[in-house]
């Protein structure tokens, strides 16, 4: 696997040289990592907020064993719409397993955004039962892009966003 591209974003938490006592080798000993009570690590006691961008929620049928597909989709969406991009970023992608009889075969992808009055708008991006399958990742990414950043290029597998 290739090393991730440099984004120009500095992060002391990700830089081994900035962490006191951290070894420079990839096989650093993690058994003596500082704990929040030791005073060497700052713990943010506030839960995260999602005012910084739209969120995706993926519902899937756990009984159908679609967890792997859900996590793969989550990874693909986070990679494509990451915070290193200047436009069209996602604040979070959450996966929710469903195992009730009324959710059998469920595979839905939802987009949550905030409107100007701080109320949430919810859009169904993909529903396996009405769409007739899972579809290609390319199409899912294009649908998300068309909703959160219509001008964003998705690279070599992209087609232009539909005009409204």
CSV table of C-alpha atoms in Angstrom, one decimal:
chain,number,residue,atom,x,y,z
A,1,UNK,CA,0.0,0.0,0.0
A,2,UNK,CA,1.4,3.4,-0.9
A,3,UNK,CA,2.0,6.0,1.7
A,4,UNK,CA,-0.7,8.7,2.1
A,5,UNK,CA,-0.1,11.9,0.3
A,6,UNK,CA,1.1,14.9,2.3
A,7,UNK,CA,-1.7,17.4,2.9
A,8,UNK,CA,0.3,20.2,4.5
A,9,UNK,CA,-1.7,19.8,7.7
A,10,UNK,CA,0.5,19.6,10.8
A,11,UNK,CA,-0.7,17.5,13.7
A,12,UNK,CA,1.4,17.1,16.9
A,13,UNK,CA,-0.6,14.0,17.8
A,14,UNK,CA,0.4,12.3,14.5
A,15,UNK,CA,4.1,13.3,14.6
A,16,UNK,CA,6.2,10.8,16.6
A,17,UNK,CA,8.9,13.4,17.1
A,18,UNK,CA,6.4,15.7,18.9
A,19,UNK,CA,5.4,13.0,21.4
A,20,UNK,CA,7.7,12.8,24.4
A,21,UNK,CA,9.3,9.3,24.7
A,22,UNK,CA,8.0,8.1,21.4
A,23,UNK,CA,10.3,5.8,19.4
A,24,UNK,CA,11.0,6.7,15.8
A,25,UNK,CA,10.5,3.2,14.5
A,26,UNK,CA,7.1,1.9,13.3
A,27,UNK,CA,7.4,-0.9,15.9
A,28,UNK,CA,7.3,1.5,18.9
A,29,UNK,CA,6.2,0.0,22.2
A,30,UNK,CA,2.7,1.1,22.9
A,31,UNK,CA,2.3,-0.8,26.2
A,32,UNK,CA,3.5,2.3,28.2
A,33,UNK,CA,1.3,4.9,26.5
A,34,UNK,CA,0.3,7.8,28.8
A,35,UNK,CA,-3.1,7.6,30.4
A,36,UNK,CA,-5.5,10.6,30.8
A,37,UNK,CA,-4.9,10.5,34.6
A,38,UNK,CA,-1.1,10.8,34.2
A,39,UNK,CA,-1.3,14.5,33.3
A,40,UNK,CA,0.7,14.0,30.0
A,41,UNK,CA,-2.3,13.7,27.8
A,42,UNK,CA,-5.1,16.2,27.4
A,43,UNK,CA,-8.6,14.8,27.1
A,44,UNK,CA,-11.4,16.7,25.4
A,45,UNK,CA,-14.4,16.2,27.7
A,46,UNK,CA,-16.9,17.7,25.2
A,47,UNK,CA,-18.6,15.4,22.7
A,48,UNK,CA,-17.9,16.3,19.0
A,49,UNK,CA,-20.3,18.6,17.2
A,50,UNK,CA,-21.1,18.3,13.5
A,51,UNK,CA,-21.5,21.9,12.6
A,52,UNK,CA,-18.4,21.6,10.4
A,53,UNK,CA,-20.1,19.7,7.6
A,54,UNK,CA,-22.6,17.1,6.4
A,55,UNK,CA,-22.8,13.6,7.8
A,56,UNK,CA,-23.5,10.3,6.2
A,57,UNK,CA,-25.4,7.4,8.0
A,58,UNK,CA,-25.3,4.0,6.5
A,59,UNK,CA,-27.9,1.5,7.7
A,60,UNK,CA,-27.3,-2.1,6.9
A,61,UNK,CA,-28.9,-5.5,7.7
A,62,UNK,CA,-26.6,-7.3,10.1
A,63,UNK,CA,-28.3,-10.6,9.5
A,64,UNK,CA,-27.3,-10.4,5.9
A,65,UNK,CA,-23.7,-10.0,6.9
A,66,UNK,CA,-23.2,-6.6,5.2
A,67,UNK,CA,-20.9,-5.1,7.8
A,68,UNK,CA,-17.9,-5.5,5.6
A,69,UNK,CA,-19.6,-3.6,2.7
A,70,UNK,CA,-20.7,-0.9,5.2
A,71,UNK,CA,-17.2,-0.3,6.5
A,72,UNK,CA,-15.8,-0.4,3.0
A,73,UNK,CA,-18.3,2.2,1.9
A,74,UNK,CA,-17.6,4.3,5.0
A,75,UNK,CA,-13.8,4.2,4.2
A,76,UNK,CA,-14.4,5.1,0.6
A,77,UNK,CA,-16.6,8.1,1.4
A,78,UNK,CA,-14.3,9.4,4.1
A,79,UNK,CA,-11.3,9.1,1.8
A,80,UNK,CA,-13.1,10.8,-1.1
A,81,UNK,CA,-14.7,13.6,1.0
A,82,UNK,CA,-11.9,14.0,3.6
A,83,UNK,CA,-11.0,17.1,5.6
A,84,UNK,CA,-7.8,17.5,3.5
A,85,UNK,CA,-10.0,18.7,0.7
A,86,UNK,CA,-11.0,22.3,0.6
A,87,UNK,CA,-14.6,21.7,-0.7
A,88,UNK,CA,-17.1,18.9,-0.2
A,89,UNK,CA,-15.9,17.4,3.1
A,90,UNK,CA,-17.9,15.1,5.4
A,91,UNK,CA,-17.9,15.6,9.2
A,92,UNK,CA,-18.7,12.0,9.8
A,93,UNK,CA,-19.8,8.7,8.3
A,94,UNK,CA,-21.6,6.4,10.7
A,95,UNK,CA,-22.7,2.8,10.2
A,96,UNK,CA,-25.7,1.4,12.0
A,97,UNK,CA,-26.4,-2.4,12.0
A,98,UNK,CA,-30.1,-3.4,11.9
A,99,UNK,CA,-31.2,-6.9,12.8
A,100,UNK,CA,-35.0,-6.6,13.4
A,101,UNK,CA,-37.4,-8.5,11.1
A,102,UNK,CA,-38.8,-5.2,9.7
A,103,UNK,CA,-35.3,-4.1,8.6
A,104,UNK,CA,-34.3,-7.4,6.9
A,105,UNK,CA,-32.3,-6.7,3.8
A,106,UNK,CA,-31.8,-3.0,4.7
A,107,UNK,CA,-29.1,-1.0,2.9
A,108,UNK,CA,-29.7,2.7,3.0
A,109,UNK,CA,-27.3,5.7,2.8
A,110,UNK,CA,-28.6,8.9,4.3
A,111,UNK,CA,-27.2,12.4,4.1
A,112,UNK,CA,-27.7,14.8,7.0
A,113,UNK,CA,-27.0,18.5,6.5
A,114,UNK,CA,-27.8,21.7,8.4
A,115,UNK,CA,-29.9,24.5,6.8
A,116,UNK,CA,-29.6,28.1,7.8
A,117,UNK,CA,-32.0,27.8,10.8
A,118,UNK,CA,-29.8,25.1,12.3
A,119,UNK,CA,-32.4,22.4,11.5
A,120,UNK,CA,-31.3,19.2,9.9
A,121,UNK,CA,-32.2,18.3,6.4
A,122,UNK,CA,-32.2,14.6,5.7
A,123,UNK,CA,-31.9,13.1,2.2
A,124,UNK,CA,-32.0,9.4,1.2
A,125,UNK,CA,-29.0,9.0,-1.1
A,126,UNK,CA,-29.4,5.2,-1.8
A,127,UNK,CA,-31.9,2.5,-0.9
A,128,UNK,CA,-31.1,-1.0,-2.0
A,129,UNK,CA,-34.7,-2.1,-2.2
A,130,UNK,CA,-35.9,0.8,-4.3
A,131,UNK,CA,-32.7,1.0,-6.4
A,132,UNK,CA,-32.6,-2.7,-7.1
A,133,UNK,CA,-29.2,-3.4,-5.6
A,134,UNK,CA,-26.1,-1.8,-4.0
A,135,UNK,CA,-24.9,0.0,-7.1
A,136,UNK,CA,-21.4,1.0,-7.9
A,137,UNK,CA,-19.3,3.0,-5.5
A,138,UNK,CA,-18.7,5.4,-8.3
A,139,UNK,CA,-22.4,6.2,-8.5
A,140,UNK,CA,-22.8,6.6,-4.8
A,141,UNK,CA,-19.8,9.0,-4.6
A,142,UNK,CA,-21.3,11.0,-7.5
A,143,UNK,CA,-24.7,11.3,-5.7
A,144,UNK,CA,-23.0,12.4,-2.5
A,145,UNK,CA,-20.9,14.9,-4.4
A,146,UNK,CA,-23.9,16.3,-6.3
A,147,UNK,CA,-25.5,17.0,-3.0
A,148,UNK,CA,-22.6,18.5,-1.0
A,149,UNK,CA,-20.2,19.8,-3.6
A,150,UNK,CA,-21.5,19.8,-7.2
A,151,UNK,CA,-18.3,21.4,-8.6
A,152,UNK,CA,-15.9,18.9,-7.0
A,153,UNK,CA,-14.0,16.5,-9.3
A,154,UNK,CA,-13.9,12.9,-8.3
A,155,UNK,CA,-10.9,12.1,-10.5
A,156,UNK,CA,-10.6,9.6,-13.4
A,157,UNK,CA,-13.9,7.8,-12.8
A,158,UNK,CA,-16.0,11.0,-12.7
A,159,UNK,CA,-18.7,12.2,-14.9
A,160,UNK,CA,-19.9,15.8,-14.8
A,161,UNK,CA,-22.5,16.7,-12.2
A,162,UNK,CA,-26.1,17.0,-13.4
A,163,UNK,CA,-27.3,20.5,-14.0
A,164,UNK,CA,-30.4,21.5,-12.0
